[in-house]
mmCIF file of C-alpha atoms in Angstrom:
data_model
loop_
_atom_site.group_PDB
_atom_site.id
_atom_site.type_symbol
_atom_site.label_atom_id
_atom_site.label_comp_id
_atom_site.label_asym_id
_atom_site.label_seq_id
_atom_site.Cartn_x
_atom_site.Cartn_y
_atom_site.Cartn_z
ATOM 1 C CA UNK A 1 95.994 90.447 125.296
ATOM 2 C CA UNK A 2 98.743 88.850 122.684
ATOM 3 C CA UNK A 3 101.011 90.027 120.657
ATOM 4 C CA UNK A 4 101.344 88.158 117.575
ATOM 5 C CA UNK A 5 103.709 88.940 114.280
ATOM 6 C CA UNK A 6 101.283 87.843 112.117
ATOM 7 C CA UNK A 7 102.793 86.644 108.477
ATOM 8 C CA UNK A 8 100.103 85.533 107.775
ATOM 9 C CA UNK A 9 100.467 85.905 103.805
ATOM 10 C CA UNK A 10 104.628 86.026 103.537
ATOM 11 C CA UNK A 11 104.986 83.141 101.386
ATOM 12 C CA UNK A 12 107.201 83.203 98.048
ATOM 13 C CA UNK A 13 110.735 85.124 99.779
ATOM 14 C CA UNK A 14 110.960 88.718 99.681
ATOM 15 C CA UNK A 15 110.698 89.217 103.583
ATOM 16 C CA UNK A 16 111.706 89.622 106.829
ATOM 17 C CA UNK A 17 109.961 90.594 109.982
ATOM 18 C CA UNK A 18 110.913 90.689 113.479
ATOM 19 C CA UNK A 19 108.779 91.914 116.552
ATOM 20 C CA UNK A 20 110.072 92.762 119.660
ATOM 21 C CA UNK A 21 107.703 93.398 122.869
ATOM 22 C CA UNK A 22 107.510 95.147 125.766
ATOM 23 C CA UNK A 23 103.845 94.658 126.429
ATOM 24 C CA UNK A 24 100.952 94.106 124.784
ATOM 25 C CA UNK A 25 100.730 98.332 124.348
ATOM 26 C CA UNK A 26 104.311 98.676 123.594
ATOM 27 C CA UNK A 27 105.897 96.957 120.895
ATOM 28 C CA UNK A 28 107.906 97.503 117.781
ATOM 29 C CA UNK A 29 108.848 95.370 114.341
ATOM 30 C CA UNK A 30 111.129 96.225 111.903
ATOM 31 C CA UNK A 31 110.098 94.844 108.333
ATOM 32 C CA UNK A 32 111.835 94.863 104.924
ATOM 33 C CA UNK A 33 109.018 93.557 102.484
ATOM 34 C CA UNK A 34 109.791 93.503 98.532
ATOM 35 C CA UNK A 35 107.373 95.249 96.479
ATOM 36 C CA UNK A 36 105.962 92.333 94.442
ATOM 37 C CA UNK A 37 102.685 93.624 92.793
ATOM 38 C CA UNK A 38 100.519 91.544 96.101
ATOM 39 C CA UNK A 39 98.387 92.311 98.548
ATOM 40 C CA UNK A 40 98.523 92.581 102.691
ATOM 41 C CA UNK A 41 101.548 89.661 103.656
ATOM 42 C CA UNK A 42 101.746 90.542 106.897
ATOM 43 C CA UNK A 43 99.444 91.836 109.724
ATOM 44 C CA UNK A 44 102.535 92.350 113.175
ATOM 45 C CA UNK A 45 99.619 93.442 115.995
ATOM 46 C CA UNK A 46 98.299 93.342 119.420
ATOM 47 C CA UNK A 47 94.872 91.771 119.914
ATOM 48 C CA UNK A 48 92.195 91.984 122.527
ATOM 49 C CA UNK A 49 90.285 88.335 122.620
ATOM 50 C CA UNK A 50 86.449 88.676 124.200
ATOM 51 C CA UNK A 51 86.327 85.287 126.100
ATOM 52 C CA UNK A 52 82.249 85.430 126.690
ATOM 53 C CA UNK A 53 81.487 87.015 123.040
ATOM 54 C CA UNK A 54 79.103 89.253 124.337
ATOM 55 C CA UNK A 55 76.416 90.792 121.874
ATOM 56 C CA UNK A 56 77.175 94.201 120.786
ATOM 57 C CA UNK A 57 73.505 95.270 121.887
ATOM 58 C CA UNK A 58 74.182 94.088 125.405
ATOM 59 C CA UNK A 59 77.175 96.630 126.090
ATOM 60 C CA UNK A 60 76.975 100.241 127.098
ATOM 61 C CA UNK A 61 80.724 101.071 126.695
ATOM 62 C CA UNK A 62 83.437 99.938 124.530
ATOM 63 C CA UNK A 63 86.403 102.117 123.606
ATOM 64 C CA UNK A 64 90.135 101.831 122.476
ATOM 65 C CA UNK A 65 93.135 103.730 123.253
ATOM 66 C CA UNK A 66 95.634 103.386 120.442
ATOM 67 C CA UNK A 67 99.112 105.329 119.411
ATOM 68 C CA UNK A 68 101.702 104.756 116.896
ATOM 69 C CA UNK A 69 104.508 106.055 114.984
ATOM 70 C CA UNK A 70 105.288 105.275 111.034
ATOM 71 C CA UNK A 71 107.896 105.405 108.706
ATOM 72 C CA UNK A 72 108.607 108.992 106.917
ATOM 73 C CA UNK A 73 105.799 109.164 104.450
ATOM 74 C CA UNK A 74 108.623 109.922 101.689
ATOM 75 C CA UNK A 75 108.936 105.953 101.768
ATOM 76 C CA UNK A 76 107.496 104.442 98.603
ATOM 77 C CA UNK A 77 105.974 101.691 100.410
ATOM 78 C CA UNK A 78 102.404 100.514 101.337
ATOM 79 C CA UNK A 79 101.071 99.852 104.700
ATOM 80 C CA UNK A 80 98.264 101.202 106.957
ATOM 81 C CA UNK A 81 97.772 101.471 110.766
ATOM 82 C CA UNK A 82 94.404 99.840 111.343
ATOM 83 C CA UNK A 83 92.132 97.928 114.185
ATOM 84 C CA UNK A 84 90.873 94.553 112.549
ATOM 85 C CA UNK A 85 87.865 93.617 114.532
ATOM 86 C CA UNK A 86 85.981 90.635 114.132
ATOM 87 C CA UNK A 87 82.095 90.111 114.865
ATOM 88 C CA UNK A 88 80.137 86.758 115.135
ATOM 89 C CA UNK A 89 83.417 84.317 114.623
ATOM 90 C CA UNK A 90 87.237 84.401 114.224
ATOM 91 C CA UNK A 91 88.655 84.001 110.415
ATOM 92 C CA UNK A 92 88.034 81.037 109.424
ATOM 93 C CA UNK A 93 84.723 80.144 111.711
ATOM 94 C CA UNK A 94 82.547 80.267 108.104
ATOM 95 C CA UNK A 95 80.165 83.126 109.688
ATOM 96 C CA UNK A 96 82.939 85.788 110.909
ATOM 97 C CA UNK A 97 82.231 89.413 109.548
ATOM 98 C CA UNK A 98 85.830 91.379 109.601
ATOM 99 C CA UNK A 99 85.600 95.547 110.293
ATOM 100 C CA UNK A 100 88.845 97.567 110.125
ATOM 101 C CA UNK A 101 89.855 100.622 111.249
ATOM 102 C CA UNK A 102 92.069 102.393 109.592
ATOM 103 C CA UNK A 103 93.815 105.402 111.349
ATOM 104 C CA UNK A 104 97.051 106.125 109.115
ATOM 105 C CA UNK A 105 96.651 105.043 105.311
ATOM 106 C CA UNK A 106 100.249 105.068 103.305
ATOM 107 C CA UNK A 107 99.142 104.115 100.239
ATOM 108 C CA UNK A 108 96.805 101.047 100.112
ATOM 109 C CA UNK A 109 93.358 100.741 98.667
ATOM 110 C CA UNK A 110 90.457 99.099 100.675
ATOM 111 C CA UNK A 111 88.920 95.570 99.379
ATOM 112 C CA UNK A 112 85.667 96.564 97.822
ATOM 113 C CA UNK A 113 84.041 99.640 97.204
ATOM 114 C CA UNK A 114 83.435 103.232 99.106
ATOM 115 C CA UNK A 115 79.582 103.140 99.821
ATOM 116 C CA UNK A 116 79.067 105.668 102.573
ATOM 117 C CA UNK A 117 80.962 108.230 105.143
ATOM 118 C CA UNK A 118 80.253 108.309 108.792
ATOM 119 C CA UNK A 119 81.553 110.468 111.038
ATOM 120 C CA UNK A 120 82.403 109.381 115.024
ATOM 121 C CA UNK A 121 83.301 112.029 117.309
ATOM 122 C CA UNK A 122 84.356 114.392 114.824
ATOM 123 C CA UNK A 123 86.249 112.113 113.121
ATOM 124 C CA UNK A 124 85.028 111.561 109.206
ATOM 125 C CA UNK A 125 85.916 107.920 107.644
ATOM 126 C CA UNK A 126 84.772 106.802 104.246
ATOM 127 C CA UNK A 127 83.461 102.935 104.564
ATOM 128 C CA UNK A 128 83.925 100.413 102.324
ATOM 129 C CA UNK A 129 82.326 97.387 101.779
ATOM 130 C CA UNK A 130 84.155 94.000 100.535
ATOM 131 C CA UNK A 131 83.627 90.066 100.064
ATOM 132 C CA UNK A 132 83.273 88.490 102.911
ATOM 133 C CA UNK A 133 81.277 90.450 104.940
ATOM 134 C CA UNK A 134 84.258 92.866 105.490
ATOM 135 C CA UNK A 135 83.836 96.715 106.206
ATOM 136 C CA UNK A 136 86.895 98.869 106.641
ATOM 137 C CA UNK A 137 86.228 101.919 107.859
ATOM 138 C CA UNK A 138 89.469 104.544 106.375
ATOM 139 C CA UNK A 139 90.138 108.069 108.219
ATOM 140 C CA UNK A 140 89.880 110.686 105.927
ATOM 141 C CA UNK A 141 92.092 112.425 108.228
ATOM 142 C CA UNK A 142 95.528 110.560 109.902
ATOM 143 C CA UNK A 143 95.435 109.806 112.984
ATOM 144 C CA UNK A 144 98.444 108.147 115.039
ATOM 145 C CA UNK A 145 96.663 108.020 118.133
ATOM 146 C CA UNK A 146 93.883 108.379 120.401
ATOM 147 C CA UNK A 147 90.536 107.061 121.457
ATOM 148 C CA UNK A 148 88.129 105.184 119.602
ATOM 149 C CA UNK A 149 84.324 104.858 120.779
ATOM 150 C CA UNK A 150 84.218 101.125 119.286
ATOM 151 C CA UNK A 151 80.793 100.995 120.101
ATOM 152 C CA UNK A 152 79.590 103.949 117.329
ATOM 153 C CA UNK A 153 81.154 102.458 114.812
ATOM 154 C CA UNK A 154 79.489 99.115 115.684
ATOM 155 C CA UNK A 155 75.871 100.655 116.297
ATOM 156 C CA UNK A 156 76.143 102.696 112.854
ATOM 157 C CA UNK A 157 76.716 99.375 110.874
ATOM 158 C CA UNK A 158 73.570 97.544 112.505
ATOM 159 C CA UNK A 159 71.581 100.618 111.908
ATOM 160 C CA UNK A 160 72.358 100.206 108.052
ATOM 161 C CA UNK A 161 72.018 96.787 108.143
ATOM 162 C CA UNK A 162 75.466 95.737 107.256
ATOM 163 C CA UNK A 163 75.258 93.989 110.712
ATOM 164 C CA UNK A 164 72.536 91.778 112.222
ATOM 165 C CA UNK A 165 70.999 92.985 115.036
ATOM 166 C CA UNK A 166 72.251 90.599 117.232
ATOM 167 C CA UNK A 167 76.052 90.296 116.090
ATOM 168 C CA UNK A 168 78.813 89.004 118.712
ATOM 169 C CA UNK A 169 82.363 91.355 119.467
ATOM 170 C CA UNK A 170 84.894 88.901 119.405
ATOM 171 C CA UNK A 171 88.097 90.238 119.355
ATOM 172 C CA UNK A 172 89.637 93.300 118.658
ATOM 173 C CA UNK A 173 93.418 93.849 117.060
ATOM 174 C CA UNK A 174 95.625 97.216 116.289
ATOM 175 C CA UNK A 175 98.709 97.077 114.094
ATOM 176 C CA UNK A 176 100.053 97.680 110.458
ATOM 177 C CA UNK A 177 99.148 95.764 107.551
ATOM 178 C CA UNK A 178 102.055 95.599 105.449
ATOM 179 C CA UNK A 179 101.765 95.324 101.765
ATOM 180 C CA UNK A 180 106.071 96.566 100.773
ATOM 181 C CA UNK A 181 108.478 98.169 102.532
ATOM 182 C CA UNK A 182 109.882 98.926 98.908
ATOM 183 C CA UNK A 183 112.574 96.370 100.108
ATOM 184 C CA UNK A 184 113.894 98.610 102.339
ATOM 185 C CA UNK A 185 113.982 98.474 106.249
ATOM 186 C CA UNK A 186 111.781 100.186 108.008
ATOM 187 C CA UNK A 187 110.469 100.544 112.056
ATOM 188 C CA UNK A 188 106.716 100.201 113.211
ATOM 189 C CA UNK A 189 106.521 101.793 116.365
ATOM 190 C CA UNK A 190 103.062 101.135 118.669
ATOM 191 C CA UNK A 191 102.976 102.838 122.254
ATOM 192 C CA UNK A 192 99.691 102.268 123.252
ATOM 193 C CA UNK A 193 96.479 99.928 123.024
ATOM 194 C CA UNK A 194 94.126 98.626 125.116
ATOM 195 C CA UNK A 195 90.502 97.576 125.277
#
C-alpha cells in the first residue's frame, strides 16, 4: 500500500494541498483549489499495487473496503470520491485501460459519454465510456463507504467487451479527485481502504 498526494495536474498557482497519514486506511488532506474553468488537478489517494499482475479471469475473489467523509455539500466546489483502477499497464505504459469508481459525486461530469447502467449488489451506477480506454463507473446513489465486489464490476466489462478477455488487475487506488475547492479550505477525510 502507498499513500501518495497526487498533484498530478496542479500546475499554473491556485493551490495548496497537504496530506497527512496515519496509515494507508487512514488519512486526511486539506486542499484549497481555485476554481479556474479546468479539469481534475489533483488525485490525494491510497493505492493497492498487484506485484504479479494476475489476470482478472484467474481470481475468484477481489473486494474493497472503503469509507470517507466530504465537505458539506453546500460547498460550491467540484470533487468526487472514486477508486481509479488500472488494467493491463500503469498510466503511461501505452496499453493501460483506466476504470473508476465513483462513490460520492459533488459536481463533476465523467470524460466521455453514459452508454449503459449496471447494477452490483444492489448498487445501480451509470458507466461511461471515454478516450483512452477509460470507463468510470458513477453511483447513482452516494455512498461514503462500504464494500465493493471489484471482481463484478470487472467481469461485467469483459462480458460487453469493453475489456479483453484476458486483461491484467494492476493496481487499485481510492481517494478524491479534486477539480476546486472554490478557493476555499476544505478537509478530505478517508477511514478505511484495503484490498
Amino acid at each position: 500500500y502507498t499513500v501518495a498526494n497526487n498533484m498530478w495536474n496542479a500546475g499554473g498557482g491556485g493551490i495548496s494541498q497537504t496530506l497527512s497519514a496515519c496509515s494507508p486506511s487512514r488519512w486526511f488532506v486539506n486542499a484549497t483549489v481555485a476554481d479556474d474553468g479546468g479539469g481534475v488537478k489533483t488525485y490525494p489517494n491510497s493505492h493497492f499495487m498487484f506485484n504479479n499482475e494476475p489476470e482478472i479471469s484467474s481470481l475468484n475473489s477481489v473486494t474493497s473496503t472503503f469509507a470517507q467523509s466530504s465537505p458539506a455539500s453546500g460547498n460550491s466546489g467540484t470533487w468526487e470520491d472514486a477508486y481509479d483502477i488500472w488494467l493491463n499497464g500503469l498510466p503511461g505504459s501505452g496499453n493501460q485501460d483506466e476504470v473508476m469508481i465513483w462513490t460520492e459525486n459533488h459536481g463533476q461530469i465523467p470524460g466521455g459519454s453514459p452508454m449503459a447502467t449496471a447494477t452490483f449488489d444492489g448498487a445501480s451506477y451509470t458507466a461511461w465510456r471515454g478516450n483512452n480506454n477509460l470507463v468510470s463507473f458513477v453511483a447513482n446513489t452516494t455512498v461514503t463507504s462500504g464494500t465493493l465486489n471489484l471482481l463484478q464490476f470487472f467481469r461485467w466489462l469483459i462480458s460487453k467487451g469493453w475489456e479483453p478477455a484476458g486483461s491484467t488487475l494492476i493496481q487499485v487506488d481510492y481517494g478524491v479527485e479534486i477539480v476546486s475547492t472554490n478557493s476555499a479550505p476544505e478537509t478530505f477525510s478517508f477511514s478505511a481502504f484495503n484490498v
